[in-house]
XYZ file of C-alpha atoms in Angstrom:
324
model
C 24.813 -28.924 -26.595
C 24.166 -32.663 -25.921
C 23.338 -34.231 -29.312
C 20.208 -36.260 -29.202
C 18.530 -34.416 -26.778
C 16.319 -31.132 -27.082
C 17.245 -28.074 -24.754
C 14.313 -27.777 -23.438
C 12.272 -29.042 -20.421
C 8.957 -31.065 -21.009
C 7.060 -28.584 -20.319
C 9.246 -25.500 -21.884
C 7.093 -22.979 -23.459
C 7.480 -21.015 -26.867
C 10.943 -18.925 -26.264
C 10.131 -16.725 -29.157
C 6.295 -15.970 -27.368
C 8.049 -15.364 -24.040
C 7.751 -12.025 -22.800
C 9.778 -12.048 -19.596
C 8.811 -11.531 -16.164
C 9.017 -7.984 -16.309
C 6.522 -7.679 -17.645
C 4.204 -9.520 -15.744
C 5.450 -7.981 -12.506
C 4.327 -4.295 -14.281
C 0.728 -5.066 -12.798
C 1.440 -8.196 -10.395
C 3.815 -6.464 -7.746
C 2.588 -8.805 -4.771
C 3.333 -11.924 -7.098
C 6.310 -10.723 -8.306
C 7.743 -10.164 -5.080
C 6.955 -13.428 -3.438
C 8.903 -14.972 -6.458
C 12.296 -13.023 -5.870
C 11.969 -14.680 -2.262
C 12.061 -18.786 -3.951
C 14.274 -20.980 -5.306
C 12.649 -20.658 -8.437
C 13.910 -16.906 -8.936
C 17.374 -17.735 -7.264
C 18.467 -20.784 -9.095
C 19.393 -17.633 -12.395
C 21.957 -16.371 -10.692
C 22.838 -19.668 -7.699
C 22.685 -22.150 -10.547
C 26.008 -21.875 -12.414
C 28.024 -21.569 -8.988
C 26.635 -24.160 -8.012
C 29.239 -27.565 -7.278
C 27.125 -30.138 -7.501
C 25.417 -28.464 -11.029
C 28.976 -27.881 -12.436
C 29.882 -31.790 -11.812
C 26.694 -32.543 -13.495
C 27.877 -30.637 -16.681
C 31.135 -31.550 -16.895
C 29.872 -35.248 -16.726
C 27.500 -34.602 -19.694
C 30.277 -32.759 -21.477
C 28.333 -28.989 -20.830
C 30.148 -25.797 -20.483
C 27.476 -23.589 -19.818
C 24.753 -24.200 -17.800
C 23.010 -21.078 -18.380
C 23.838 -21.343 -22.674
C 23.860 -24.172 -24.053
C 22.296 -27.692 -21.955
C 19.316 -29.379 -20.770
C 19.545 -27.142 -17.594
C 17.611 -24.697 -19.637
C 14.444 -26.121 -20.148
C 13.768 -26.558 -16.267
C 15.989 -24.034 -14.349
C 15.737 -21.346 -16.506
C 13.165 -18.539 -18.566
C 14.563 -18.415 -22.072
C 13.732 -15.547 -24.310
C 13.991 -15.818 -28.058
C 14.842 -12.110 -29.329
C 15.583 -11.702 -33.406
C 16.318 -15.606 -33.291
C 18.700 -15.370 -30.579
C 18.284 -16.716 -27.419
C 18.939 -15.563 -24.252
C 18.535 -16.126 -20.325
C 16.456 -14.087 -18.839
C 15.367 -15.374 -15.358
C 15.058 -18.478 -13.098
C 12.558 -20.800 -13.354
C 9.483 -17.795 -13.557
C 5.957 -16.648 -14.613
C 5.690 -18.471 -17.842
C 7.417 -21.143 -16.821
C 4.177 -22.053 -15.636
C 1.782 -19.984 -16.978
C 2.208 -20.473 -20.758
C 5.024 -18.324 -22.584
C 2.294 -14.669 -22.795
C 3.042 -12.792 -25.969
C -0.026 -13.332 -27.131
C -1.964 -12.896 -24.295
C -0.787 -10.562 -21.508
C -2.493 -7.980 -23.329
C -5.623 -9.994 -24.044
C -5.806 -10.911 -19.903
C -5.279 -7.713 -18.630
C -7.145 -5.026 -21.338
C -10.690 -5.426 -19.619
C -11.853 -5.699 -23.421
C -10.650 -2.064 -23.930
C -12.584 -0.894 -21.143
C -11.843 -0.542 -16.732
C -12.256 -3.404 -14.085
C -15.582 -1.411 -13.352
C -17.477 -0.611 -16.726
C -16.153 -4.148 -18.782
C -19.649 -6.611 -18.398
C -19.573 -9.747 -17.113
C -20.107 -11.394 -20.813
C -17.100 -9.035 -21.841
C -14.757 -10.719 -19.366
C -15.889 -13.959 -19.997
C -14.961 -14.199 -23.136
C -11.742 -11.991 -22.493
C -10.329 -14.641 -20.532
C -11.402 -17.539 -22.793
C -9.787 -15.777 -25.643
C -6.436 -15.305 -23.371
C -6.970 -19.230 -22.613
C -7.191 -19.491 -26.490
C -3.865 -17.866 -27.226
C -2.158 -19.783 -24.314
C -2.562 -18.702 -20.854
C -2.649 -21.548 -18.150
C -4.757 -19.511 -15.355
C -4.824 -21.335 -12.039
C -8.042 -23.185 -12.659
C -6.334 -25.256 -15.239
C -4.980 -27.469 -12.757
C -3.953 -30.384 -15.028
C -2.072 -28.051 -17.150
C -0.355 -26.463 -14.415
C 0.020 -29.789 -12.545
C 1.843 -30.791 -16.238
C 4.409 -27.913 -15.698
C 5.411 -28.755 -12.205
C 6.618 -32.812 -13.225
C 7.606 -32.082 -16.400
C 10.724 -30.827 -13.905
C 10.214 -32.220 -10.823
C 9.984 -35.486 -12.626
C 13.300 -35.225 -14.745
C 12.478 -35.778 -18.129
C 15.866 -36.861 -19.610
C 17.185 -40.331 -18.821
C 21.103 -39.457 -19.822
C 21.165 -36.487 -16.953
C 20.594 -39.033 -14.505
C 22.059 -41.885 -15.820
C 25.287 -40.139 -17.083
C 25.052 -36.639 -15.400
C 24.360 -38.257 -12.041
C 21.427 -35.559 -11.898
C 18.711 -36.636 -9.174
C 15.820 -38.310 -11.234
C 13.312 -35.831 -9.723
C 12.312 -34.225 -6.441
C 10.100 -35.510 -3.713
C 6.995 -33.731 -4.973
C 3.346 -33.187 -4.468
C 1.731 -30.962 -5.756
C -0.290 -29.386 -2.464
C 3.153 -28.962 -0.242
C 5.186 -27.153 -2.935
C 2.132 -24.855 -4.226
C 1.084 -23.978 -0.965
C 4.768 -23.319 0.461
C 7.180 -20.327 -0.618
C 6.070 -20.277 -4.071
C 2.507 -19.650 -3.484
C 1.364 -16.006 -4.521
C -2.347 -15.811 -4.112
C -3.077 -12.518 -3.628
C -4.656 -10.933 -6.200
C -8.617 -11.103 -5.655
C -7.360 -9.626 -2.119
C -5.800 -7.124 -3.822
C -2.687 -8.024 -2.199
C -3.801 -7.954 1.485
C -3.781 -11.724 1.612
C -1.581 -14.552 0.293
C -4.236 -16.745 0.585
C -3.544 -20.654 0.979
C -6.059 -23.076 -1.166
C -9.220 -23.999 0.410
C -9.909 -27.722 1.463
C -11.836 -28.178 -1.897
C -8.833 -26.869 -3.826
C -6.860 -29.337 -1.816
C -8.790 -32.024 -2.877
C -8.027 -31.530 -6.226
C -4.546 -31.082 -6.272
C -3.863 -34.242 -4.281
C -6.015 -35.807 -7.162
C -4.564 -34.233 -9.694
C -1.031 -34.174 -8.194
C -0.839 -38.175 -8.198
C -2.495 -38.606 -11.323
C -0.046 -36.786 -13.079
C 2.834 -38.332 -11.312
C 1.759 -41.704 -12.621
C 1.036 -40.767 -15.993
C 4.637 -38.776 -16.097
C 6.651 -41.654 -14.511
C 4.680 -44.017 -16.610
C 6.029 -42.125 -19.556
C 9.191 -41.660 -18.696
C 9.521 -45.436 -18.001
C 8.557 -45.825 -21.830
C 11.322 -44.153 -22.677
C 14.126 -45.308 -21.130
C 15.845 -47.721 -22.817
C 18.396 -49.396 -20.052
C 18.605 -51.214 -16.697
C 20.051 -48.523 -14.692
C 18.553 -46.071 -11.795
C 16.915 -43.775 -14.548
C 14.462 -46.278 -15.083
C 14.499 -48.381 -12.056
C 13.971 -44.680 -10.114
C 10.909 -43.974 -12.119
C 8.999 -47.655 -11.289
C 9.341 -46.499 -8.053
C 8.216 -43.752 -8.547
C 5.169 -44.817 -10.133
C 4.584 -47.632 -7.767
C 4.695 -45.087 -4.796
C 2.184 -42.488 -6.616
C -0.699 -46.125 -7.910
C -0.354 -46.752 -4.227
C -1.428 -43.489 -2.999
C -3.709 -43.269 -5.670
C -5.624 -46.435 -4.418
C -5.347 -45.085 -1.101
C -7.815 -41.749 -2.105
C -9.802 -44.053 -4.475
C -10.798 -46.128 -1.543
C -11.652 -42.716 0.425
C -13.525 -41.077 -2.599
C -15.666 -44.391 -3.900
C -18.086 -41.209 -4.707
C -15.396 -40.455 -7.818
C -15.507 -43.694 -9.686
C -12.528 -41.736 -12.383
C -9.515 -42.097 -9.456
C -10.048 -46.263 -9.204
C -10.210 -46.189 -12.537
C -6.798 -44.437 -12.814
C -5.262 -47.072 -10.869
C -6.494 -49.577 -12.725
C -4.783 -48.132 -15.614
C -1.787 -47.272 -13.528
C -1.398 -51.008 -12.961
C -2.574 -52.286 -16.792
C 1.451 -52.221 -17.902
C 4.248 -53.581 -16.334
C 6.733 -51.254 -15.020
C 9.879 -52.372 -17.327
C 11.891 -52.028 -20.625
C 10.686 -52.564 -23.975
C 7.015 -51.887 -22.726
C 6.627 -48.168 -24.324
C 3.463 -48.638 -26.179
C 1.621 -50.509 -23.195
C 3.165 -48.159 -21.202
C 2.079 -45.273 -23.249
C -1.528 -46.009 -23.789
C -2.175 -46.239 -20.104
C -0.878 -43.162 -19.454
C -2.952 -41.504 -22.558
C -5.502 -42.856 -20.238
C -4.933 -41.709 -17.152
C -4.508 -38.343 -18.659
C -7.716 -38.749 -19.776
C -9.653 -39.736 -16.411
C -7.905 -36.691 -14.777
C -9.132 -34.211 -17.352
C -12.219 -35.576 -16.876
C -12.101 -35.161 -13.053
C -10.928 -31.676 -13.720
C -14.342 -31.037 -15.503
C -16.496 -32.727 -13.432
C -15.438 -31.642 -10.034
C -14.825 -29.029 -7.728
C -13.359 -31.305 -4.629
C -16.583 -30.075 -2.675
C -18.027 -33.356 -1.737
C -14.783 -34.884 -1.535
C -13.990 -34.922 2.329
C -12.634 -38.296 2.934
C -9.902 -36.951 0.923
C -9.218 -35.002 3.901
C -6.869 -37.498 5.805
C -4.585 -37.529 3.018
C -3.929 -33.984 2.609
C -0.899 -33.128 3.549
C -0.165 -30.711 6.694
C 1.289 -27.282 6.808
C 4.220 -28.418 8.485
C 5.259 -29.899 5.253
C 4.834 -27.368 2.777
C 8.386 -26.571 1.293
C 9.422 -23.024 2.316
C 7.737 -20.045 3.946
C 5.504 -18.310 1.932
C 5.787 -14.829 1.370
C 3.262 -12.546 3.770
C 1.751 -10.377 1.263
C 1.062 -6.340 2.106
C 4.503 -5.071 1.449
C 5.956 -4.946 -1.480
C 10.495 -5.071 -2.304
């Protein structure tokens, strides 16, 4: 283990409240099948064969990637079992859905009764008592959005620095939700992987960038020397304040995205800054919550330009209809 430094990824949920994929795949056999066909279900058993992983380690002093390193919290589904932990999966369900002990049951009980006697009141406040105990349904989009760059973004400064790990992957958050990881097919009772509407779009460009520049600005907080870590993660942020004034200029209707680049641009992007730093991303988080709660993307066509194209989503997602 790498002293200093917690296991886990930024986002890495409870190991001890993690119930395994299994068991999510008992009802969600569409879903489940579209993951074994990623990256994200691959890298469990690709991972620790991998060259340029096992260079990483040895750099960082790591013997096993799958036991005992900061590869867990990002590449890997960790179960806790009697105070023992062990690898269960690739990156997987709870990865980003919240670790579901205590709610899988909750979500899918239809309050003790079937899909077609529970009342409309009844599954309202089923799923807002599943939210309660944890579950990140797709509607939480900041949440979710939080998952995806706590990884994607690389949240350790000594992996890149020292590890020679990449300092994240060229992300957003529409071309990688929409590509081979996407597994929308449940309200079309798996007839349909369906691919997000231009509303839904709309808000994960939004929300995509916001969180981008409120993780980089965080991360460049942190890091505490002049070396690519931290010059990687100005960039990083520059790139995302500039696309961010880009849709703010499109959508003068949503006063909250100019307002995140203003804060995007109220600290300087270097050392020694972390509180600055800090309390502009507190407030960007803030303004994108609050976009989250007071939009739908509806209205929000000259987004519409920006969005990116099919062509670039990463990977082919799965057809749905037919089950491994």
């Amino acid at each position: 283990m790498l002293m200093g430094f917690a296991a886990y990824g930024a986002g890495s949920p409870d190991r001890a409240k993690i119930s395994g994929p299994n068991a999510c795949a008992e009802c969600h056999k569409q879903e489940a099948a579209a993951w074994k066909a990623t990256h994200h279900f691959k890298t469990f058993q690709e991972m620790p064969r991998n060259a340029e992983a096992n260079a990483i380690a040895q750099r960082l002093g790591v013997r096993r990637v799958k036991s005992e390193s900061l590869c867990l919290g990002c590449h890997f589904t960790v179960q806790n079992k009697s105070g023992v932990d062990e690898t269960v999966s690739g990156i997987s369900c709870e990865s980003c859905h919240g670790a579901s002990a205590e709610w899988i049951k909750v979500h899918s009980g239809y309050s003790g009764k079937t899909a077609q006697t529970e009342s409309k009141q009844e599954s309202e406040a089923r799923w807002k008592l599943a939210e309660a105990k944890g579950m990140i349904r797709p509607r939480a989009l900041y949440q979710l959005a939080k998952n995806c760059l706590g990884c994607h973004v690389v949240p350790h400064e000594e992996l890149v620095n020292k590890g020679g790990h990449r300092s994240g992957s060229a992300f957003d958050l529409i071309s990688w939700s929409q590509g081979e990881v996407r597994h929308n097919t449940w309200h079309s009772k798996g007839k349909v992987n369906e691919v997000a509407d231009a509303a839904r779009k709309r808000m994960l460009l939004l929300v995509g960038l916001g969180v981008e520049i409120e993780t980089a600005l965080r991360a460049i907080g942190r890091a505490t020397t002049r070396k690519v870590y931290a010059f990687e993660m100005a960039s990083r942020a520059d790139r995302a304040r500039e696309k961010l004034a880009a849709a703010a200029k499109a959508a003068p209707e949503v006063p909250e995205i100019a307002k995140i680049v203003e804060l995007a641009y109220s600290a300087g992007l270097m050392l020694n800054n972390e509180r600055a730093l800090t309390a502009a991303a507190d407030g960007v988080s803030k303004e994108i919550l609050r976009i989250t709660q007071k939009y739908d993307g509806a209205t929000m066509s000259g987004l519409d330009s920006l969005i990116p194209k099919p062509d670039t989503f990463k990977g082919k997602p799965r057809q749905a209809g037919v089950t491994d």
